[in-house]
Coordinates of C-alpha atoms in Angstrom, one line a residue:
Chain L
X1 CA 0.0 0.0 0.0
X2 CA 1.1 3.7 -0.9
X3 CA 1.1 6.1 1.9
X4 CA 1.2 9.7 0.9
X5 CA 2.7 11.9 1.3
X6 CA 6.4 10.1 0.8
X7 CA 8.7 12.2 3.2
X8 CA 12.2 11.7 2.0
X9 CA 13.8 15.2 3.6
X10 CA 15.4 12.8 6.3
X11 CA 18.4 15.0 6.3
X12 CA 16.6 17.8 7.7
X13 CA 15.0 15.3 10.0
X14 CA 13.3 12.4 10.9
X15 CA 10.5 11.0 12.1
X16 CA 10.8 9.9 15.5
X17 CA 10.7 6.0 16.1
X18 CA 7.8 4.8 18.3
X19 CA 10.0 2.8 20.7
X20 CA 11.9 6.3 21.1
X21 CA 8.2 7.9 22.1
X22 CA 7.5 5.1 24.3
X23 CA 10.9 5.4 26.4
X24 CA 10.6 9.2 26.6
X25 CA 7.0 9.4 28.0
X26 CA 7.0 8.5 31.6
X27 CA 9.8 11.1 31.8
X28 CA 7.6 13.7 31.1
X29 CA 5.0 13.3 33.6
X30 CA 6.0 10.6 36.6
X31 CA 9.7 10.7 36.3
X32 CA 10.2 14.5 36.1
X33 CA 12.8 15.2 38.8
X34 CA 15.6 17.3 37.8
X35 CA 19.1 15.3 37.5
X36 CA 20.8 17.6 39.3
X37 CA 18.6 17.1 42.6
X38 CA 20.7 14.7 45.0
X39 CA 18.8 14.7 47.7
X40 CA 15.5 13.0 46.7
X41 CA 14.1 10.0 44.7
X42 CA 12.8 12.0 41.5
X43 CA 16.6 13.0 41.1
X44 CA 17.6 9.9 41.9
X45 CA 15.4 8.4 39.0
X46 CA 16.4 11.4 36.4
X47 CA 20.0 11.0 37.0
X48 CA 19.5 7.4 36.2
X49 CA 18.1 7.6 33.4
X50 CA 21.0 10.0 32.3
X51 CA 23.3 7.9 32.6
X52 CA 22.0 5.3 31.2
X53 CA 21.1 7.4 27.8
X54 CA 24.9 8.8 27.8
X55 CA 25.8 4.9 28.4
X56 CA 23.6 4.0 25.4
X57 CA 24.9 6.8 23.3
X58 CA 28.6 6.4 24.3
X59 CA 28.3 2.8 22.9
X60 CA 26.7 4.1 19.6
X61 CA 30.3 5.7 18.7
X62 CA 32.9 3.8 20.8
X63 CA 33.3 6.5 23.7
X64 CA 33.1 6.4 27.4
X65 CA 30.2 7.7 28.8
X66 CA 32.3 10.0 30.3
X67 CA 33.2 11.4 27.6
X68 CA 29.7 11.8 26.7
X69 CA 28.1 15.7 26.8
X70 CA 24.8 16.7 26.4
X71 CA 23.7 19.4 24.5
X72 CA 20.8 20.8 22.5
X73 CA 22.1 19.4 19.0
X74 CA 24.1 19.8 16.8
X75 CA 24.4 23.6 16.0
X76 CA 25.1 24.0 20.2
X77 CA 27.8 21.1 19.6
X78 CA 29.7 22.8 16.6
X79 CA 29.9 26.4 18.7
X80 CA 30.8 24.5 22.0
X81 CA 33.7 22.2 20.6
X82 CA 35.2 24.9 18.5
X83 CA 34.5 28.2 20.1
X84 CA 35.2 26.1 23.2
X85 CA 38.9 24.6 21.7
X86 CA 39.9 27.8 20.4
X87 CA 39.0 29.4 24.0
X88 CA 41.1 26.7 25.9
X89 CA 44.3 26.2 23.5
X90 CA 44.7 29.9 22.8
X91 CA 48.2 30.3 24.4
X92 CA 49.0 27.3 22.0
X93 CA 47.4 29.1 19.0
X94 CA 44.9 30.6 17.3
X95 CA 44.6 28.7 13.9
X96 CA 41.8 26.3 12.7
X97 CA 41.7 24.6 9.3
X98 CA 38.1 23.8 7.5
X99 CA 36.4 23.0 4.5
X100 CA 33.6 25.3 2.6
X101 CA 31.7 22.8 2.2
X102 CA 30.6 22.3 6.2
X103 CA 27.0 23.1 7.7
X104 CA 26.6 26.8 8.6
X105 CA 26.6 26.0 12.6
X106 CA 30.4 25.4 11.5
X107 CA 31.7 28.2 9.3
X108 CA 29.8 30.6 10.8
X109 CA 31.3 29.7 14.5
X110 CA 34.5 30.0 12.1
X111 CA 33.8 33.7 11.2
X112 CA 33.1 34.9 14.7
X113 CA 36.5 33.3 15.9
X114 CA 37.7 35.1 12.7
X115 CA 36.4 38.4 14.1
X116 CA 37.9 37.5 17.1
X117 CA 41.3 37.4 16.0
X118 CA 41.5 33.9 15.1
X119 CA 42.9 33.1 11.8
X120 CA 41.1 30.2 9.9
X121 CA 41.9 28.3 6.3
X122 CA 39.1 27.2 4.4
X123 CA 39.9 24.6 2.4
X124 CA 38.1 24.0 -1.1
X125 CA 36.4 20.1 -1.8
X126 CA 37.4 18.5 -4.7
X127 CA 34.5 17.7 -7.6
X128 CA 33.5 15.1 -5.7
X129 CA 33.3 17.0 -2.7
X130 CA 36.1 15.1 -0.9
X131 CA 38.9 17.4 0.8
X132 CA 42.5 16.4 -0.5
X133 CA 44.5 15.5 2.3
X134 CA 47.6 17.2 0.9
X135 CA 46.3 20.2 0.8
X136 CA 45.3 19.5 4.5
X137 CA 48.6 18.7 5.7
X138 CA 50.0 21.7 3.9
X139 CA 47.8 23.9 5.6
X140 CA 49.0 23.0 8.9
X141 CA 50.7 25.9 10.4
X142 CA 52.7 26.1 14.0
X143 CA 50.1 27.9 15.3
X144 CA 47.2 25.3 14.2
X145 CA 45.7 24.3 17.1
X146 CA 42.2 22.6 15.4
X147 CA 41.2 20.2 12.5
X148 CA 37.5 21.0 11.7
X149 CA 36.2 18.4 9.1
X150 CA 32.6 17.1 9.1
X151 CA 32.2 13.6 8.7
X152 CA 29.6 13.4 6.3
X153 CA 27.9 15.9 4.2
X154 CA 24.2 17.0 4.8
X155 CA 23.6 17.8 1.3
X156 CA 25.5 15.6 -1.4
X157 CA 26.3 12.7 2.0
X158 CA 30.1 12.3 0.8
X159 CA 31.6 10.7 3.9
X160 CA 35.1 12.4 4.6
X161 CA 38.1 10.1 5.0
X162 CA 38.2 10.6 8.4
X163 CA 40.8 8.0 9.6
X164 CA 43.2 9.8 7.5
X165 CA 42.6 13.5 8.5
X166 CA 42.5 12.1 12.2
X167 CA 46.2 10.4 11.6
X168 CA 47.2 13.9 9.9
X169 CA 46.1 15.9 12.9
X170 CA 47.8 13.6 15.2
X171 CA 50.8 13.0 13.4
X172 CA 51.5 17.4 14.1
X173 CA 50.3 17.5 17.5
X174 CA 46.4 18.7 16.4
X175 CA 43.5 17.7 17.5
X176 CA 40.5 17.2 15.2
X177 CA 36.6 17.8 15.2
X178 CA 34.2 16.7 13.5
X179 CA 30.0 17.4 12.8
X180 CA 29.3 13.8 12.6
X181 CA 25.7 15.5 12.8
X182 CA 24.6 12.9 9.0
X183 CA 26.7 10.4 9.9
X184 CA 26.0 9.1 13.8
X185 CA 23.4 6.3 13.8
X186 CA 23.5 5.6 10.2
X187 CA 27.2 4.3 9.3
X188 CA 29.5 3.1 12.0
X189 CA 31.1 6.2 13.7
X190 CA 33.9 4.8 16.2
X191 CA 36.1 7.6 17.8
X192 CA 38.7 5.6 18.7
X193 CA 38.8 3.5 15.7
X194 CA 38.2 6.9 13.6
X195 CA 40.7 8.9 15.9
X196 CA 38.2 11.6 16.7
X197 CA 39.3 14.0 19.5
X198 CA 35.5 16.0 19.5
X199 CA 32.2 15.2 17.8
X200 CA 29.1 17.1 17.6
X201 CA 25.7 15.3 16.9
X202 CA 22.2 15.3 17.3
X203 CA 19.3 12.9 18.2
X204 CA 16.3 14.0 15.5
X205 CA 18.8 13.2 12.8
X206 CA 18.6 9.4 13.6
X207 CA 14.9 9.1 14.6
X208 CA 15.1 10.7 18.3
X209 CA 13.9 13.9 19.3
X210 CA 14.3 17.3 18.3
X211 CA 16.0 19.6 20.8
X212 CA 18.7 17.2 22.0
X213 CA 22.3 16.1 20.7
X214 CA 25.7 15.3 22.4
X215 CA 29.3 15.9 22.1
X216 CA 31.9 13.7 22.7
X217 CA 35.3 15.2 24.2
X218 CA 38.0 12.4 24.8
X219 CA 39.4 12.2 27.8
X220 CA 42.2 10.0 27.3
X221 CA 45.3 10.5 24.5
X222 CA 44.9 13.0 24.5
X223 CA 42.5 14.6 27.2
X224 CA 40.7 17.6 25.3
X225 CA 39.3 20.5 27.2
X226 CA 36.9 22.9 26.1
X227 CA 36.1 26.2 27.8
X228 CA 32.3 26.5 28.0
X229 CA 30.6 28.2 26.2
X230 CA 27.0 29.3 28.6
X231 CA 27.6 30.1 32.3
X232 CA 25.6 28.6 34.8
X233 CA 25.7 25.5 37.4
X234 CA 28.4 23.6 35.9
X235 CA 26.5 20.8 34.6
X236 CA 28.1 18.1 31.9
X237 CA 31.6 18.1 34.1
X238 CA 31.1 21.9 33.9
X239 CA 31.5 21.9 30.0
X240 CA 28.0 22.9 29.6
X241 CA 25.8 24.6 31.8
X242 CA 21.5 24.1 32.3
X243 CA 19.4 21.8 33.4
X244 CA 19.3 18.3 31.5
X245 CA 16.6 17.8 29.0
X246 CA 15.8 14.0 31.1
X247 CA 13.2 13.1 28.6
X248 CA 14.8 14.4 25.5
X249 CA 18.1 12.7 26.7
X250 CA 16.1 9.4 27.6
X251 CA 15.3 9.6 23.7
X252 CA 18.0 10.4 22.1
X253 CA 19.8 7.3 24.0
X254 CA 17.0 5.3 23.0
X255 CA 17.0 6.2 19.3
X256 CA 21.2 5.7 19.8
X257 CA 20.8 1.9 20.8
X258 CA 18.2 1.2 18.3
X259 CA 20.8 2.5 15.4
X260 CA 22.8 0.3 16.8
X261 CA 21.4 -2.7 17.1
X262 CA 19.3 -2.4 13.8
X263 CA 22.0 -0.6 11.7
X264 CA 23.0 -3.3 9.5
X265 CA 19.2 -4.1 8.6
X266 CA 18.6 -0.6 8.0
X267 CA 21.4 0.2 6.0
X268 CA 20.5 -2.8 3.4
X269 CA 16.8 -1.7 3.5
X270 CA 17.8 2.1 2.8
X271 CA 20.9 1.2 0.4
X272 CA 18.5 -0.6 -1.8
X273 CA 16.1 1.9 -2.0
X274 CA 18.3 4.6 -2.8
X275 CA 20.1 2.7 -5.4
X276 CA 16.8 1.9 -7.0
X277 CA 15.8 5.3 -6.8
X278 CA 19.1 7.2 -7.8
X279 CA 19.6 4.2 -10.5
X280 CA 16.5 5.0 -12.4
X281 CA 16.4 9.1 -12.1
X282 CA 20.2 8.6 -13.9
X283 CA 18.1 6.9 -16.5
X284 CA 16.5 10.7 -17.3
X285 CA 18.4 12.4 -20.3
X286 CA 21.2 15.2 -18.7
X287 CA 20.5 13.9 -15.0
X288 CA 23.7 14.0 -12.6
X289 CA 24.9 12.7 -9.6
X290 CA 26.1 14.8 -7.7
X291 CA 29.6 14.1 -5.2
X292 CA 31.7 11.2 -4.4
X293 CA 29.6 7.9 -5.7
X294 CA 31.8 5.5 -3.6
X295 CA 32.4 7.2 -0.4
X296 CA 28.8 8.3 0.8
X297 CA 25.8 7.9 3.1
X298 CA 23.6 4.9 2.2
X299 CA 20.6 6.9 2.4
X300 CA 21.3 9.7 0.8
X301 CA 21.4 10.6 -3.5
X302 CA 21.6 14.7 -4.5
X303 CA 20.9 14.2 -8.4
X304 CA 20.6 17.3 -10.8
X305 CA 18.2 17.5 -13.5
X306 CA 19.5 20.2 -16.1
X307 CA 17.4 22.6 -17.9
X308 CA 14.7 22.7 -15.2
X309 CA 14.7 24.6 -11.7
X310 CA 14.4 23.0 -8.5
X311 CA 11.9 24.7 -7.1
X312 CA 9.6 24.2 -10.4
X313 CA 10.2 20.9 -10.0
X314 CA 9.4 20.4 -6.5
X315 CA 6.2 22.0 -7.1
X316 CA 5.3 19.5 -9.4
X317 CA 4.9 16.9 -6.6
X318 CA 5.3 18.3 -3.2
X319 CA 2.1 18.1 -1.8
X320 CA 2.7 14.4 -1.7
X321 CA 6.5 14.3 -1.8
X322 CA 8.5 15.9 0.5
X323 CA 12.3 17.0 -0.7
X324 CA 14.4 19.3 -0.7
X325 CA 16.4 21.5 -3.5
X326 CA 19.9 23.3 -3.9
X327 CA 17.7 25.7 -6.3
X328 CA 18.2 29.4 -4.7
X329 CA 14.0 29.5 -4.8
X330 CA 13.9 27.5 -2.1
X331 CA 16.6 29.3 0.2
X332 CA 15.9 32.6 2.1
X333 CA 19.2 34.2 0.7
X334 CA 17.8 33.6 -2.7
X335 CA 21.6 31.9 -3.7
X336 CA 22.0 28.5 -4.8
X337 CA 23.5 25.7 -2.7
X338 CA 26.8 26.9 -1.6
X339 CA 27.8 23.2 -1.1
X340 CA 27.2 22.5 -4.8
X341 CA 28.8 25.4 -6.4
X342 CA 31.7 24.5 -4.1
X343 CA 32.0 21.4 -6.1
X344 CA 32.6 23.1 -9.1
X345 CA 29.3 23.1 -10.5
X346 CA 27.6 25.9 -12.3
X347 CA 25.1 27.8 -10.8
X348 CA 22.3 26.3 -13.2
X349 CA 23.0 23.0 -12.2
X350 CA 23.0 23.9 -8.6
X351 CA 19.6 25.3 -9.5
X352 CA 18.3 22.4 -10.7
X353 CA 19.3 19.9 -7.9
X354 CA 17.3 17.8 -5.6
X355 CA 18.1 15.9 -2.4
X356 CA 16.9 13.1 -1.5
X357 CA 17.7 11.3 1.9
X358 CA 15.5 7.9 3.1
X359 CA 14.2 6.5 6.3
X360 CA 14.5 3.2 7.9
X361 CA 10.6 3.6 7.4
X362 CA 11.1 4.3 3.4
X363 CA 9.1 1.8 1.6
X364 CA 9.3 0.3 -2.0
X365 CA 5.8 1.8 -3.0
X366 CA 7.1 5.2 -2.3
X367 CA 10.5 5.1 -4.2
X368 CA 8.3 3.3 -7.2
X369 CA 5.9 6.5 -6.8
X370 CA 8.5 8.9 -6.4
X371 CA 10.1 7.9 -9.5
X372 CA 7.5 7.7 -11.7
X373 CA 6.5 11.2 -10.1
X374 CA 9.8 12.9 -10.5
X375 CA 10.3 11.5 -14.2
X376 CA 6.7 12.7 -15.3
X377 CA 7.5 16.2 -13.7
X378 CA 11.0 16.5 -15.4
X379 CA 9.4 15.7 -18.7
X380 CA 6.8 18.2 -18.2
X381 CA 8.9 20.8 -17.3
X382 CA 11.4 20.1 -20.0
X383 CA 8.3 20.6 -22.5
X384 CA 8.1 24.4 -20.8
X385 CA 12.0 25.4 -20.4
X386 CA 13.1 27.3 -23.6
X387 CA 16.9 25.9 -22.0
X388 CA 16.4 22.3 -23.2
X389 CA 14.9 23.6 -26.8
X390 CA 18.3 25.5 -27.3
X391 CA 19.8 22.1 -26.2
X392 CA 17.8 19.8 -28.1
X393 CA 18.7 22.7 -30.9
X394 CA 22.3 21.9 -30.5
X395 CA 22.7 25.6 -29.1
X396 CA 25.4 25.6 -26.0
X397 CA 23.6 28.0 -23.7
X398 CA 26.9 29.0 -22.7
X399 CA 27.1 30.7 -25.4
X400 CA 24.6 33.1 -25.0
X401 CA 25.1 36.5 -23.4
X402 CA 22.5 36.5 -20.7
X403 CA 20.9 39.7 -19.2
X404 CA 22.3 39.3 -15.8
X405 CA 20.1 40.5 -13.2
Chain I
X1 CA 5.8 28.3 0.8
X2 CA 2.6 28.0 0.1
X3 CA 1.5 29.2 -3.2
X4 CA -2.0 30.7 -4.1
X5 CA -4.1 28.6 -6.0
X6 CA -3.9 30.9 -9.1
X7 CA 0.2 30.5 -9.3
X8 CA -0.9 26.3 -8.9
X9 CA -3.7 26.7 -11.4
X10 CA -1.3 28.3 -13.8
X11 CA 1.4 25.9 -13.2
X12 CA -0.6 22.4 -13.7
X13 CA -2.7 23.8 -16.5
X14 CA 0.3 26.2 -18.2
X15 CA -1.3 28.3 -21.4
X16 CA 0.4 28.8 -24.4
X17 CA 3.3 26.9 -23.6
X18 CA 5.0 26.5 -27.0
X19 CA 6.9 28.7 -30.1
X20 CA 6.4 30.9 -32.8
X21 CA 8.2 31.3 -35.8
X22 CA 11.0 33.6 -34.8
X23 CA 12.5 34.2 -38.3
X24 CA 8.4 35.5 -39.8
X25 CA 8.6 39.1 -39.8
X26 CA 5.5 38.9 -37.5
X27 CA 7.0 37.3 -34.4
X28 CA 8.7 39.1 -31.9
X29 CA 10.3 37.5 -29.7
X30 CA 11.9 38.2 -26.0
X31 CA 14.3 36.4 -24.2
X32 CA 15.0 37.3 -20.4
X33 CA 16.6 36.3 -17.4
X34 CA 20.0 34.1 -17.2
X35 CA 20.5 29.9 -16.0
X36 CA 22.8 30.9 -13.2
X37 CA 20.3 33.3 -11.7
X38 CA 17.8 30.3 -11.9
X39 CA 15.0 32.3 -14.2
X40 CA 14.9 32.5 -17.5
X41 CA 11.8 33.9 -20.1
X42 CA 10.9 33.3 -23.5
X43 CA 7.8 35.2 -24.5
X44 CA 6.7 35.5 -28.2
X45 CA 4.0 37.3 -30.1
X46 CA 2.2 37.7 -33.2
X47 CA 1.3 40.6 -34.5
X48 CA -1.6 40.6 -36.8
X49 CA -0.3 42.6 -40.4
X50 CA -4.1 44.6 -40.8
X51 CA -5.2 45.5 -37.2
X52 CA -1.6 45.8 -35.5
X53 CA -3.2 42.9 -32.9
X54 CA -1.8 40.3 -30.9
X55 CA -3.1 37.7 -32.1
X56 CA -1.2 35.1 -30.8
X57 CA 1.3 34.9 -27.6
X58 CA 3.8 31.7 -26.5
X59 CA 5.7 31.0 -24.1
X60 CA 8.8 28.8 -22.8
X61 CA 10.0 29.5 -19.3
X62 CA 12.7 27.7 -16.9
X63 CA 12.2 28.6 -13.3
X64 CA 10.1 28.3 -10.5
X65 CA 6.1 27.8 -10.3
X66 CA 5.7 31.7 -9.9
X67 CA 7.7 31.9 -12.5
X68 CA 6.3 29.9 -14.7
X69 CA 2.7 31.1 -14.2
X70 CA 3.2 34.6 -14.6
X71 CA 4.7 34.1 -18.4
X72 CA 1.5 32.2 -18.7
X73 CA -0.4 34.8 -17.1
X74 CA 1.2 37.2 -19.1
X75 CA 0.4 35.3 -22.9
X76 CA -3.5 35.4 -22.0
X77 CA -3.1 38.5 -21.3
X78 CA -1.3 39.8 -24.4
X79 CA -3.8 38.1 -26.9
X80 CA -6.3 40.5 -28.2
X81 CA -4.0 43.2 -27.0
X82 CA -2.9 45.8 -29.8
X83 CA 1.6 46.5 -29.4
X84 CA 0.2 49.8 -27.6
X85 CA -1.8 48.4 -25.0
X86 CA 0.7 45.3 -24.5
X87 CA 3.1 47.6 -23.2
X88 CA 0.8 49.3 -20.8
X89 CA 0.9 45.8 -18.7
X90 CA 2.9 46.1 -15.4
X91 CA 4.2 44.0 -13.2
X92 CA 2.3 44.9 -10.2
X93 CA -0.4 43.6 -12.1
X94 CA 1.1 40.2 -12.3
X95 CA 1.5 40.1 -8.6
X96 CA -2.0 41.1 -7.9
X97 CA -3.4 38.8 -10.1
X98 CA -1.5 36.4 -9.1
X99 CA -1.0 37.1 -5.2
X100 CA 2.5 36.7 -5.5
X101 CA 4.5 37.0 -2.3
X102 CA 7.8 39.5 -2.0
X103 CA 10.2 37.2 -3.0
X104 CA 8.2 36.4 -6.3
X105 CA 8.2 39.7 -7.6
X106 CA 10.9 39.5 -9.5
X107 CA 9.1 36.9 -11.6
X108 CA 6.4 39.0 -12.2
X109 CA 9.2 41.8 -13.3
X110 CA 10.8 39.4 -15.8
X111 CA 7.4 38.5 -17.2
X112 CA 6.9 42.6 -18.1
X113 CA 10.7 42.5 -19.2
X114 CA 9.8 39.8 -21.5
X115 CA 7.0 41.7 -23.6
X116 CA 9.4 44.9 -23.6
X117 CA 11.9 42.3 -25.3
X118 CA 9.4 40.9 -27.8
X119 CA 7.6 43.9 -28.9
X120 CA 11.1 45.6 -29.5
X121 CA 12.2 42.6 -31.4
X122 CA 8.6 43.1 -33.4
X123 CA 9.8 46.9 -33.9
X124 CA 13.0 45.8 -35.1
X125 CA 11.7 43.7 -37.5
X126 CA 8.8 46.2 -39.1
X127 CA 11.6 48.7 -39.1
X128 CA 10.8 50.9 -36.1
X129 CA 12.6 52.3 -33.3
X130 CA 13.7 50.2 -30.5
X131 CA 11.9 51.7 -27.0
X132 CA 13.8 52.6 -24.4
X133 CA 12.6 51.2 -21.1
X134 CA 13.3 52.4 -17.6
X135 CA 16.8 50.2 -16.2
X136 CA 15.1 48.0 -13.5
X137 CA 16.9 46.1 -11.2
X138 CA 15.3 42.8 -10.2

């Protein structure tokens, strides 16, 4: 059966698993104690159930639940680990080194230490929106105190090759970050294994709830410090300040253990899907893949159709399928995906991009409908564009002096 | 964004989606707007030779939905028109008619570029003038 509407904007979020519901609710209403209350049973219960979640979520990616912070995602993650390192280390230095392509929480923490007096190196991605490690290694300066690299991308999914950068940092006495907001609970993040020194993420990327993430600061080889970032009653080993979210922090170690247990069937449920989906939108004249085809999330495909906009597109279909588009339309700044152009590509491809990111609760139906959807709309709209009748002409649009505007 | 049910109506039922002869000395034809900036317009029309009418109108557009239906939007409203009166359309017009929101206005203004375009490439064509139209910036 066919349930409308298809959601598949599971980058932006997703739905939150039933069993993650379930666990969450008696902390709501019987369980509602504040951790931080010693001296009675309802803080008793909350911090239990804290610890268990960071227990659960320090299993999910190879930590100590020591090592385990909460926060309020992902966006409070990026500005605490590297506000908070470049804080800490700054009699060491005052140098950070990141790519263009990361999530605004990241580059924009980047330009207020950069207004501060920081110095930071923006690195460009390759056309398949991998960093070159080279050029990482030769931007390492004696005053480099920070490795910023996000794991996984939220718009194209090319996963970084972390190990490396990790060995890179530690080979010249860095340490190294990483938003592994797209990447936690859907591929197997291990900081030890991956050599991560800090780690933002967040639970409603990975079916928990909205409102609640975590960042991991290692404690042993080396031990990382960051200065924190909100003042208050030194919660989180006095790294971050305010009251725990119990129930939201219940869930988010709930939704950790579930993407752990159930990762490998997900990932074959998802990978199939996706391929199936991305195989046959490829079949569509000029349609592109966008980034790294080999290195990537399972779940996620961003595939341009040239010669139609995004947000046309999109309209063709999204009252019963929800996605998301690198077309400026759909952005508030009214510019096209900066990750995109970053790859090298022009700005009407960027234009005409969608992305498409599935759910453990992505079903066959809905690809099958999503594809005859998409193709029907493309075809339509290809009928409309005067682009693809200059290319169906043989005329290079390239070659045409547009009125700029 | 939610669009008004004129800018859907438009965009699932387009009209006059198609092209003119743009060699016949008859057809004017504008093209507007630019792939990077994610818009871009081609609006034709016919002129008939006797009554110096519209008689037909065309369109082709790559963009968005309010894009899309205010190029339609703007061929219905050219037919019948005489060159004179076709000029007289503005954008504001468009947006009203269409309830477009702020950041769709610039759709509406490339639709009212567009006829500028093809009724000076008409002028061109008979011989006239080109007009000169206010610089916008959109």
């Amino acid at each position: 059966m066919l349930k409308l509407p298809v959601y598949l904007d599971n980058n932006a979020t997703t739905p939150m698993d039933p069993r993650v519901l379930e666990a969450m609710l008696p902390y709501f209403t019987e369980h509602f104690g504040n951790a931080a209350s010693r001296n009675h049973p309802f803080g008793w219960e909350a911090e239990e159930a804290v610890d268990y979640a960071r227990e659960q979520v320090a299993k999910l990616v190879g930590a100590d639940a020591k090592e385990i912070i909460f926060t309020s995602g992902a966006t409070e993650g990026d500005n605490l680990g590297i506000k908070g390192v470049y804080e800490m280390y700054a009699t060491k230095g005052n140098h950070i080194i990141t790519c263009t392509t990361e999530h605004k929480a990241v580059l924009d923490t980047c330009k207020h230490i950069e207004k501060t007096g920081g110095e930071v190196t923006y690195l460009q991605v390759q056309p398949d929106g991998l960093i070159d490690l080279k050029e990482l290694e030769a931007a390492i300066k004696p005053t480099t105190i920070l490795i910023a690299i996000m794991y996984a991308n939220n718009e194209i999914g090319v996963v970084q090759p972390v190990k490396e950068i990790s060995a890179i940092a530690r080979k010249h006495g860095v340490l190294f970050f990483t938003d592994a907001t797209q990447a936690v609970g859907k591929i197997p993040v291990d900081v030890q294994k991956d050599g991560i020194d800090i780690m933002a993420f967040t639970g409603h990327k990975m079916y928990g709830p909205k409102g609640v993430g975590a960042i991991y600061v290692r404690r042993k080889n080396p031990r990382v410090k960051v200065t924190a970032q909100m003042d208050g009653g030194g919660h989180e080993r006095g790294m971050r300040s305010g009251t725990l979210n119990v129930p939201g922090i219940v869930g988010f170690g709930k939704a950790c253990e579930i993407c752990r247990l159930d990762m490998e069937k997900d990932t074959a449920h998802i990978k199939v899907l996706r391929d199936k989906l991305e195989n046959s939108l490829l079949q569509i004249e000029e349609s592109y893949l966008n980034g790294n085809k080999e290195h990537r999330l399972p779940h996620v495909s961003n595939i341009s159709f040239k010669y139609v906009e995004g947000e046309g597109l999109l309209m063709g279909f999204n009252k019963n399928i929800a996605l998301s588009s690198g077309s400026a339309c759909t952005s508030a700044s009214l510019e096209p995906s900066y990750v995109l152009k970053a790859l090298g590509l022009g700005d009407d491809l960027a234009h005409s991009s969608l992305r498409f990111g599935l759910s453990r609760f992505t079903t066959e139906e809905q690809i099958d409908y999503t594809i005859e959807q998409i193709t029907n709309t493309v075809n339509k709209l290809r009928e409309m564009s005067p682009l693809w009748e200059m290319f169906k002409e043989g005329i290079d649009i390239n070659t045409i002096e547009w009125a700029h505007h | 964004m939610a669009y008004s049910e004129k800018v859907l109506d438009h965009y699932t039922n387009p009209q006059n989606v198609g092209t003119l002869d743009k060699s016949s000395k008859n057809v004017g034809t504008g093209l507007v707007g630019a792939p990077e900036c994610g818009d871009v317009m081609r609006l034709q029309i016919e002129v008939d030779d006797t009554t110096g009418i519209i008689k037909d109108a065309k369109f082709k557009t790559f963009g968005c939905g309010s894009a899309i239906a205010s190029s339609s939007l703007a061929t219905e409203w050219l037919k019948g028109k005489s060159v004179d009166e076709a000029l007289q359309i503005d954008n504001m017009e468009i947006v009203e008619e269409l309830n477009l929101p702020p950041v769709k206005i610039h759709c509406s203004v490339l639709a009212e570029d567009a006829i500028k375009a093809a009724i000076n490439d008409y002028r061109a064509k008979q011989g006239l003038e080109q007009l000169v139209f206010e610089e916008r910036i959109h």
